[in-house]
DNA sequence: CCTCCACTATACAGATCGGTATACATTGGG
DNA sequence: CCCAATGTATACCGATCTGTATAGTGGAGG
């Protein structure tokens, strides 16, 4: 349900939680390779010994960072998606949730996309988290569209996916004002014309 | 016209050209911070002395990498955009060009977006190249839409921008097959309904 | 009391980072 | 013919990288 793979297995002690919080903040803001473990330790008020006792390697910290962010986003979205509402409305809710999430968590765009810029190797343990989230979002859109216009669900779902991803990028690069709201409106127009 | 700022000023001697080619290939594939100058020098068959004689710093190599890639893309696109054709068709040509470019140059998505994941500081000399290209693309789409439906040019241009950016991301992350062709078709459908 | 556990503190290893210095070879143009 | 530009080769700098080793502290539970 939540994170596709059973990747998270580390018990987060208080110090480990602080470290993961600091690592996530730094990774997102500066990039993964630009942040060293010494900086993470210092920023979290934790020694490197503790870091390596809890996580074992920097790579594992990266994995935990992405897995937690993925899980948080899915939980955040699930908490706003009311299964009772019609599918058309739920699609708009996805964009609304994305907008709210981006405003307070993602000034620099999607963390998965940004991580993918630095982690190209498909054998990297964090890779399935990245592609998994995108696949999950596509399936979500397509599934909602199946309730609106079953014949065009695949096509509609993919278009919503592109609008959504494009909006996240445009948001991160400040291409124009409030692109996620714009994407929401376009999604609404698209769905208004569908399923009639 | 070509690159917005007058950033490029280095005369590219043969060794410098080889170095820039290697640097670009490595930066794109592995990420900017993950590639050291020693590796660039070795891969290009050039000494570090030559690198620093030509470029002065790693940062400048990064700037040249992005400036050249930006310039190449604009030239590539300009060579395919026939000013004689109607605007609707030219929009589709942009997507066709983007698809062809991505297939042979960008298996990992947009190099500007990927660079932005590692260069967050707006004061970085490469920053205006990144945002400049996105702004240029938005203006291009909006300008074309002004010839189709002047009243909705801004809105249409932004939507095309989102579809295009989303397609590049989806292409880089392999979310589904041939997303840029899908975006092209959706752009066509969008414009068919406009300006009537 | 005693053991386990999470944690701190510090020092260090080996490699790599961006960048510089010295010395020498090759080349083309005035 | 000389000179400047371009290049190679190699050694080095201090800083930082991931990761490890040693030693010790404080609290919770049986």
Coordinates of C-alpha atoms (C1' of nucleotides) in Angstrom, one line a residue:
Chain A
X1 CA 0.0 0.0 0.0
X2 CA 2.3 2.7 1.2
X3 CA 5.9 2.4 -0.1
X4 CA 6.0 -0.2 -2.9
X5 CA 9.1 -2.1 -1.8
X6 CA 9.8 -3.1 1.8
X7 CA 12.9 -1.0 1.8
X8 CA 12.6 0.8 5.1
X9 CA 13.6 -1.4 8.0
X10 CA 15.7 0.8 10.2
X11 CA 14.3 1.5 13.6
X12 CA 14.6 5.3 14.0
X13 CA 16.0 6.1 17.4
X14 CA 15.8 9.8 18.4
X15 CA 19.3 10.6 17.1
X16 CA 18.6 8.7 13.9
X17 CA 15.4 10.7 13.4
X18 CA 17.2 14.0 13.9
X19 CA 19.9 12.8 11.5
X20 CA 17.3 11.8 8.8
X21 CA 15.5 15.1 9.2
X22 CA 18.8 17.1 8.7
X23 CA 19.9 14.8 5.8
X24 CA 16.6 15.2 4.0
X25 CA 16.6 19.0 4.4
X26 CA 20.2 19.2 3.1
X27 CA 19.9 16.7 0.4
X28 CA 16.8 18.5 -1.0
X29 CA 18.3 21.9 -0.8
X30 CA 21.8 21.3 -2.0
X31 CA 21.8 18.0 -3.8
X32 CA 22.8 14.6 -2.6
X33 CA 26.4 14.5 -3.7
X34 CA 27.0 18.0 -2.4
X35 CA 26.2 17.0 1.2
X36 CA 28.8 15.1 3.2
X37 CA 28.1 12.9 6.2
X38 CA 30.1 15.3 8.5
X39 CA 27.7 18.1 7.6
X40 CA 24.7 15.9 8.3
X41 CA 26.1 14.8 11.6
X42 CA 27.0 18.4 12.6
X43 CA 23.6 19.8 11.5
X44 CA 21.7 17.1 13.4
X45 CA 23.9 17.4 16.6
X46 CA 24.9 13.8 16.2
X47 CA 28.3 12.1 15.9
X48 CA 29.3 10.2 12.7
X49 CA 29.6 7.1 14.9
X50 CA 25.9 7.3 15.6
X51 CA 25.2 7.9 11.9
X52 CA 27.0 4.8 10.9
X53 CA 25.7 2.7 13.8
X54 CA 22.1 3.5 12.7
X55 CA 22.3 3.7 8.9
X56 CA 25.5 1.8 8.0
X57 CA 26.3 3.9 5.0
X58 CA 25.6 7.2 3.3
X59 CA 23.8 5.4 0.5
X60 CA 21.3 4.0 3.1
X61 CA 20.7 7.5 4.4
X62 CA 19.8 8.5 0.9
X63 CA 17.4 5.5 0.6
X64 CA 15.7 6.3 3.9
X65 CA 15.4 10.0 2.8
X66 CA 13.6 9.1 -0.4
X67 CA 11.5 6.3 1.1
X68 CA 10.3 8.6 3.9
X69 CA 9.5 11.4 1.5
X70 CA 7.6 9.1 -0.7
X71 CA 5.7 7.7 2.1
X72 CA 4.9 11.1 3.5
X73 CA 3.6 12.3 0.2
X74 CA 1.3 9.3 -0.2
X75 CA 0.0 9.7 3.3
X76 CA -0.6 13.4 2.8
X77 CA -2.5 12.8 -0.4
X78 CA -4.5 9.9 1.0
X79 CA -5.6 12.1 3.8
X80 CA -7.2 14.5 1.3
X81 CA -8.7 12.1 -1.2
X82 CA -12.3 11.4 -0.2
X83 CA -13.4 8.2 -1.7
X84 CA -17.0 9.3 -1.5
X85 CA -16.5 12.2 -4.0
X86 CA -16.9 11.8 -7.7
X87 CA -13.7 10.9 -9.7
X88 CA -13.6 14.2 -11.5
X89 CA -13.4 16.0 -8.2
X90 CA -10.8 13.7 -6.9
X91 CA -8.5 14.4 -9.8
X92 CA -8.7 18.1 -8.9
X93 CA -8.0 17.2 -5.3
X94 CA -4.8 15.6 -6.4
X95 CA -3.7 18.8 -7.9
X96 CA -4.8 20.8 -4.9
X97 CA -2.9 18.5 -2.6
X98 CA 0.2 18.7 -4.8
X99 CA 0.0 22.4 -4.8
X100 CA -0.2 22.6 -1.0
X101 CA 2.6 20.0 -0.6
X102 CA 4.8 21.9 -3.0
X103 CA 4.3 25.2 -1.4
X104 CA 5.5 24.0 1.9
X105 CA 7.8 21.1 1.0
X106 CA 9.1 21.5 -2.5
X107 CA 10.2 24.9 -3.5
X108 CA 12.8 23.3 -5.7
X109 CA 10.6 20.8 -7.5
X110 CA 10.0 17.1 -7.1
X111 CA 12.6 15.5 -4.8
X112 CA 12.3 12.2 -6.8
X113 CA 13.1 14.0 -10.1
X114 CA 15.9 15.9 -8.5
X115 CA 17.4 12.7 -7.0
X116 CA 17.1 11.0 -10.3
X117 CA 19.4 13.7 -11.7
X118 CA 22.1 12.4 -9.4
X119 CA 21.3 8.7 -9.3
X120 CA 21.3 7.4 -12.8
X121 CA 22.3 3.8 -12.1
X122 CA 19.2 1.6 -12.1
X123 CA 21.0 -0.8 -9.8
X124 CA 21.1 1.9 -7.0
X125 CA 18.8 0.8 -4.2
X126 CA 17.0 4.2 -4.3
X127 CA 16.1 3.8 -7.9
X128 CA 12.9 1.7 -7.5
X129 CA 11.6 4.3 -5.0
X130 CA 11.9 7.1 -7.6
X131 CA 10.4 5.2 -10.5
X132 CA 7.9 3.5 -8.1
X133 CA 6.4 6.9 -7.1
X134 CA 6.0 8.0 -10.7
X135 CA 4.4 4.7 -11.6
X136 CA 2.1 5.0 -8.6
X137 CA 1.0 8.5 -9.7
X138 CA 0.3 7.4 -13.2
X139 CA -1.7 4.5 -12.0
X140 CA -3.6 6.8 -9.6
X141 CA -4.5 9.2 -12.5
X142 CA -5.4 6.4 -14.8
X143 CA -7.5 4.7 -12.2
X144 CA -9.5 7.9 -11.5
X145 CA -10.0 8.4 -15.3
X146 CA -11.4 4.9 -15.6
X147 CA -14.3 6.1 -13.5
X148 CA -14.8 9.0 -15.8
X149 CA -14.2 7.7 -19.3
X150 CA -13.2 4.1 -19.4
X151 CA -12.5 4.1 -23.1
X152 CA -10.0 6.9 -22.8
X153 CA -8.6 6.2 -19.3
X154 CA -5.1 5.4 -20.4
X155 CA -4.8 8.4 -22.6
X156 CA -6.4 10.8 -20.1
X157 CA -4.3 9.4 -17.2
X158 CA -1.1 10.0 -19.2
X159 CA -2.1 13.5 -20.1
X160 CA -2.9 14.3 -16.4
X161 CA 0.5 12.8 -15.5
X162 CA 2.3 15.1 -18.0
X163 CA 0.4 18.2 -16.8
X164 CA 1.2 17.3 -13.2
X165 CA 4.9 16.6 -13.7
X166 CA 5.3 19.7 -15.9
X167 CA 3.7 21.8 -13.2
X168 CA 6.1 20.5 -10.6
X169 CA 9.0 21.4 -12.8
X170 CA 7.6 24.8 -13.6
X171 CA 7.0 25.4 -9.9
X172 CA 10.6 24.4 -9.0
X173 CA 12.1 26.6 -11.8
X174 CA 9.7 29.5 -11.3
X175 CA 8.8 29.6 -14.9
X176 CA 5.6 31.4 -14.2
X177 CA 3.3 32.0 -11.3
X178 CA 1.4 29.2 -9.6
X179 CA 1.8 26.5 -12.3
X180 CA 0.1 23.8 -10.3
X181 CA -3.1 25.8 -10.0
X182 CA -2.9 26.3 -13.8
X183 CA -2.4 22.6 -14.3
X184 CA -5.4 22.0 -12.0
X185 CA -7.6 24.3 -14.2
X186 CA -6.5 22.6 -17.4
X187 CA -7.1 19.2 -15.9
X188 CA -10.6 20.4 -15.0
X189 CA -11.2 21.6 -18.6
X190 CA -9.9 18.4 -20.0
X191 CA -12.2 16.2 -17.8
X192 CA -15.2 18.5 -18.5
X193 CA -14.9 17.5 -22.1
X194 CA -14.5 13.8 -21.4
X195 CA -17.0 11.1 -20.6
X196 CA -19.9 12.9 -22.1
Chain B
X1 CA 19.2 35.7 -30.1
X2 CA 20.9 32.5 -29.3
X3 CA 22.1 32.3 -25.7
X4 CA 20.5 35.1 -23.7
X5 CA 23.5 36.3 -21.7
X6 CA 27.0 36.8 -23.2
X7 CA 28.4 34.1 -21.1
X8 CA 30.4 32.1 -23.5
X9 CA 33.7 33.8 -24.2
X10 CA 36.3 31.1 -24.1
X11 CA 38.0 30.3 -27.3
X12 CA 37.7 26.5 -27.7
X13 CA 41.1 25.1 -28.7
X14 CA 41.1 21.5 -29.8
X15 CA 42.0 20.2 -26.4
X16 CA 39.4 22.4 -24.7
X17 CA 36.8 21.1 -27.1
X18 CA 37.6 17.5 -26.3
X19 CA 37.5 18.4 -22.6
X20 CA 34.1 20.1 -22.9
X21 CA 32.7 17.2 -24.8
X22 CA 33.9 14.7 -22.1
X23 CA 32.7 17.0 -19.3
X24 CA 29.3 17.4 -20.9
X25 CA 28.9 13.7 -21.4
X26 CA 30.0 12.9 -17.8
X27 CA 28.0 15.7 -16.2
X28 CA 24.8 14.7 -17.9
X29 CA 25.2 11.0 -17.2
X30 CA 26.5 11.1 -13.6
X31 CA 25.6 14.5 -12.3
X32 CA 27.8 17.6 -11.9
X33 CA 29.0 17.1 -8.4
X34 CA 29.8 13.4 -8.9
X35 CA 32.3 14.2 -11.6
X36 CA 35.8 15.5 -10.7
X37 CA 38.2 17.4 -12.9
X38 CA 40.7 14.5 -12.8
X39 CA 38.1 12.3 -14.4
X40 CA 37.2 14.9 -17.1
X41 CA 40.9 15.3 -17.9
X42 CA 41.5 11.6 -18.1
X43 CA 38.4 10.9 -20.2
X44 CA 39.3 13.7 -22.6
X45 CA 43.0 12.7 -22.9
X46 CA 44.0 16.1 -21.6
X47 CA 46.0 17.2 -18.6
X48 CA 44.5 19.2 -15.7
X49 CA 47.0 21.9 -16.5
X50 CA 45.3 22.4 -19.9
X51 CA 41.8 22.3 -18.3
X52 CA 42.7 25.1 -16.0
X53 CA 44.6 27.1 -18.6
X54 CA 41.5 27.0 -20.8
X55 CA 38.6 27.2 -18.3
X56 CA 40.1 28.6 -15.1
X57 CA 37.8 26.6 -12.8
X58 CA 35.4 23.7 -12.7
X59 CA 32.5 26.1 -12.3
X60 CA 33.4 27.7 -15.6
X61 CA 33.4 24.2 -17.3
X62 CA 29.9 23.7 -15.9
X63 CA 28.8 27.1 -17.3
X64 CA 30.2 26.3 -20.7
X65 CA 28.6 22.9 -20.6
X66 CA 25.1 24.3 -20.0
X67 CA 25.6 27.3 -22.3
X68 CA 26.7 25.1 -25.2
X69 CA 23.8 22.6 -24.6
X70 CA 21.4 25.4 -24.5
X71 CA 22.8 26.9 -27.7
X72 CA 22.8 23.6 -29.5
X73 CA 19.1 23.0 -28.6
X74 CA 18.0 26.4 -29.8
X75 CA 20.0 25.9 -33.1
X76 CA 18.6 22.4 -33.5
X77 CA 15.0 23.7 -33.0
X78 CA 15.5 26.8 -35.2
X79 CA 16.7 24.6 -38.0
X80 CA 13.3 22.7 -38.0
X81 CA 10.9 25.6 -37.4
X82 CA 9.8 26.8 -40.8
X83 CA 8.5 30.3 -40.4
X84 CA 6.3 29.8 -43.5
X85 CA 4.1 27.1 -42.0
X86 CA 1.0 27.9 -39.9
X87 CA 1.5 28.4 -36.1
X88 CA -0.5 25.3 -35.2
X89 CA 1.8 23.2 -37.2
X90 CA 4.9 24.9 -35.8
X91 CA 3.8 24.0 -32.3
X92 CA 3.7 20.4 -33.3
X93 CA 7.1 20.8 -34.9
X94 CA 8.5 21.9 -31.5
X95 CA 7.3 18.7 -30.0
X96 CA 8.7 16.7 -32.9
X97 CA 12.0 18.4 -32.6
X98 CA 12.0 17.8 -28.8
X99 CA 11.3 14.2 -29.3
X100 CA 14.1 13.7 -31.8
X101 CA 16.5 15.7 -29.6
X102 CA 15.6 13.7 -26.5
X103 CA 15.9 10.3 -28.3
X104 CA 19.5 11.0 -29.1
X105 CA 20.7 13.5 -26.5
X106 CA 18.6 13.3 -23.4
X107 CA 17.8 9.7 -22.2
X108 CA 17.8 11.1 -18.7
X109 CA 15.6 14.1 -19.2
X110 CA 16.3 17.8 -19.5
X111 CA 19.9 18.7 -18.7
X112 CA 18.7 22.1 -17.4
X113 CA 16.3 20.6 -15.0
X114 CA 18.9 18.0 -13.8
X115 CA 21.5 20.7 -13.4
X116 CA 19.0 22.8 -11.3
X117 CA 18.7 19.9 -8.9
X118 CA 22.4 20.4 -8.1
X119 CA 22.7 24.1 -8.5
X120 CA 20.1 25.8 -6.3
X121 CA 21.9 29.0 -5.6
X122 CA 20.5 31.8 -7.9
X123 CA 23.9 33.5 -7.6
X124 CA 25.6 30.6 -9.4
X125 CA 26.8 31.8 -12.9
X126 CA 25.0 28.9 -14.5
X127 CA 21.6 29.8 -13.0
X128 CA 20.5 32.3 -15.6
X129 CA 21.2 29.8 -18.4
X130 CA 18.8 27.3 -16.8
X131 CA 16.0 29.7 -16.1
X132 CA 16.7 31.5 -19.3
X133 CA 16.0 28.5 -21.4
X134 CA 12.7 27.7 -19.7
X135 CA 11.7 31.3 -20.1
X136 CA 12.6 31.2 -23.7
X137 CA 10.5 28.1 -24.3
X138 CA 7.5 29.6 -22.6
X139 CA 7.8 32.7 -24.7
X140 CA 8.2 30.6 -27.8
X141 CA 5.0 28.7 -27.0
X142 CA 3.1 31.8 -26.0
X143 CA 4.2 33.6 -29.2
X144 CA 3.0 30.8 -31.4
X145 CA -0.3 30.7 -29.6
X146 CA -0.7 34.4 -30.1
X147 CA -1.0 33.6 -33.9
X148 CA -3.6 31.0 -33.1
X149 CA -5.8 32.5 -30.4
X150 CA -4.6 35.9 -29.2
X151 CA -7.1 36.1 -26.4
X152 CA -6.0 32.8 -24.9
X153 CA -2.3 33.0 -25.9
X154 CA -1.0 33.2 -22.3
X155 CA -3.1 30.4 -21.0
X156 CA -2.5 28.1 -24.1
X157 CA 1.2 28.8 -24.0
X158 CA 1.5 27.9 -20.4
X159 CA -0.4 24.7 -20.9
X160 CA 1.9 23.7 -23.8
X161 CA 4.8 24.5 -21.6
X162 CA 3.5 22.1 -18.9
X163 CA 2.8 19.4 -21.3
X164 CA 6.3 19.7 -22.8
X165 CA 8.1 19.8 -19.5
X166 CA 6.1 16.9 -18.2
X167 CA 6.9 14.9 -21.3
X168 CA 10.6 15.5 -20.8
X169 CA 10.5 14.3 -17.2
X170 CA 8.3 11.3 -18.1
X171 CA 10.8 10.5 -20.9
X172 CA 13.8 10.7 -18.5
X173 CA 12.1 8.5 -15.9
X174 CA 10.6 6.0 -18.3
X175 CA 7.1 6.5 -16.8
X176 CA 5.4 5.3 -20.0
X177 CA 6.3 4.8 -23.6
X178 CA 7.1 7.7 -25.9
X179 CA 5.6 10.5 -23.7
X180 CA 6.8 13.3 -26.0
X181 CA 4.7 11.9 -28.9
X182 CA 1.8 11.7 -26.5
X183 CA 2.3 15.3 -25.5
X184 CA 2.4 16.3 -29.1
X185 CA -0.9 14.6 -29.8
X186 CA -2.5 16.3 -26.8
X187 CA -1.1 19.6 -27.9
X188 CA -2.7 19.1 -31.3
X189 CA -6.0 18.3 -29.7
X190 CA -5.8 21.3 -27.5
X191 CA -5.0 23.6 -30.4
X192 CA -7.7 22.1 -32.7
X193 CA -10.2 23.3 -30.1
X194 CA -8.7 26.8 -29.9
X195 CA -9.1 29.8 -32.1
X196 CA -12.4 28.7 -33.7
Chain C
dC1 C1' 24.3 -4.8 40.4
dC2 C1' 25.0 -5.6 36.0
dT3 C1' 24.3 -5.8 31.3
dC4 C1' 22.5 -3.9 27.2
dC5 C1' 21.9 0.0 24.3
dA6 C1' 22.1 4.6 22.4
dC7 C1' 25.0 7.9 22.4
dT8 C1' 29.3 11.2 22.7
dA9 C1' 34.1 12.4 21.7
dT10 C1' 38.2 12.1 19.1
dA11 C1' 41.5 10.5 16.2
dC12 C1' 42.6 8.5 12.1
dA13 C1' 42.8 5.9 7.4
dG14 C1' 42.9 6.0 2.5
dA15 C1' 41.0 8.2 -1.3
dT16 C1' 39.6 12.0 -3.9
dC17 C1' 38.4 16.8 -4.2
dG18 C1' 39.6 21.5 -6.8
dG19 C1' 43.5 23.9 -7.9
dT20 C1' 48.7 25.1 -8.5
dA21 C1' 53.7 24.7 -9.8
dT22 C1' 57.7 23.3 -12.5
dA23 C1' 59.7 21.6 -16.6
dC24 C1' 59.6 20.4 -21.3
dA25 C1' 57.8 19.3 -26.2
dT26 C1' 55.3 20.9 -30.4
dT27 C1' 53.6 24.1 -33.6
dG28 C1' 52.5 28.0 -36.7
dG29 C1' 53.2 32.8 -37.9
dG30 C1' 55.7 37.3 -38.4
Chain D
dC1 C1' 64.7 32.2 -36.7
dC2 C1' 62.4 33.3 -32.9
dC3 C1' 58.5 33.7 -30.0
dA4 C1' 54.2 32.9 -28.2
dA5 C1' 50.5 29.8 -27.8
dT6 C1' 49.2 25.2 -26.9
dG7 C1' 50.0 21.2 -25.2
dT8 C1' 52.0 17.0 -22.2
dA9 C1' 53.8 15.0 -17.9
dT10 C1' 54.2 14.9 -13.1
dA11 C1' 54.4 16.2 -8.6
dC12 C1' 52.3 18.6 -5.1
dC13 C1' 49.0 21.5 -1.9
dG14 C1' 45.3 21.8 1.7
dA15 C1' 40.7 20.4 2.2
dT16 C1' 37.2 17.2 2.2
dC17 C1' 35.3 12.7 1.2
dT18 C1' 33.3 8.0 3.2
dG19 C1' 34.2 5.1 6.6
dT20 C1' 36.5 2.9 10.9
dA21 C1' 38.7 2.5 15.5
dT22 C1' 39.1 3.3 20.4
dA23 C1' 37.4 4.9 24.6
dG24 C1' 33.9 6.3 27.6
dT25 C1' 29.1 8.1 29.4
dG26 C1' 24.3 7.7 31.1
dG27 C1' 20.0 5.5 31.6
dA28 C1' 16.6 1.6 31.5
dG29 C1' 15.3 -3.1 32.8
dG30 C1' 15.9 -7.7 34.8

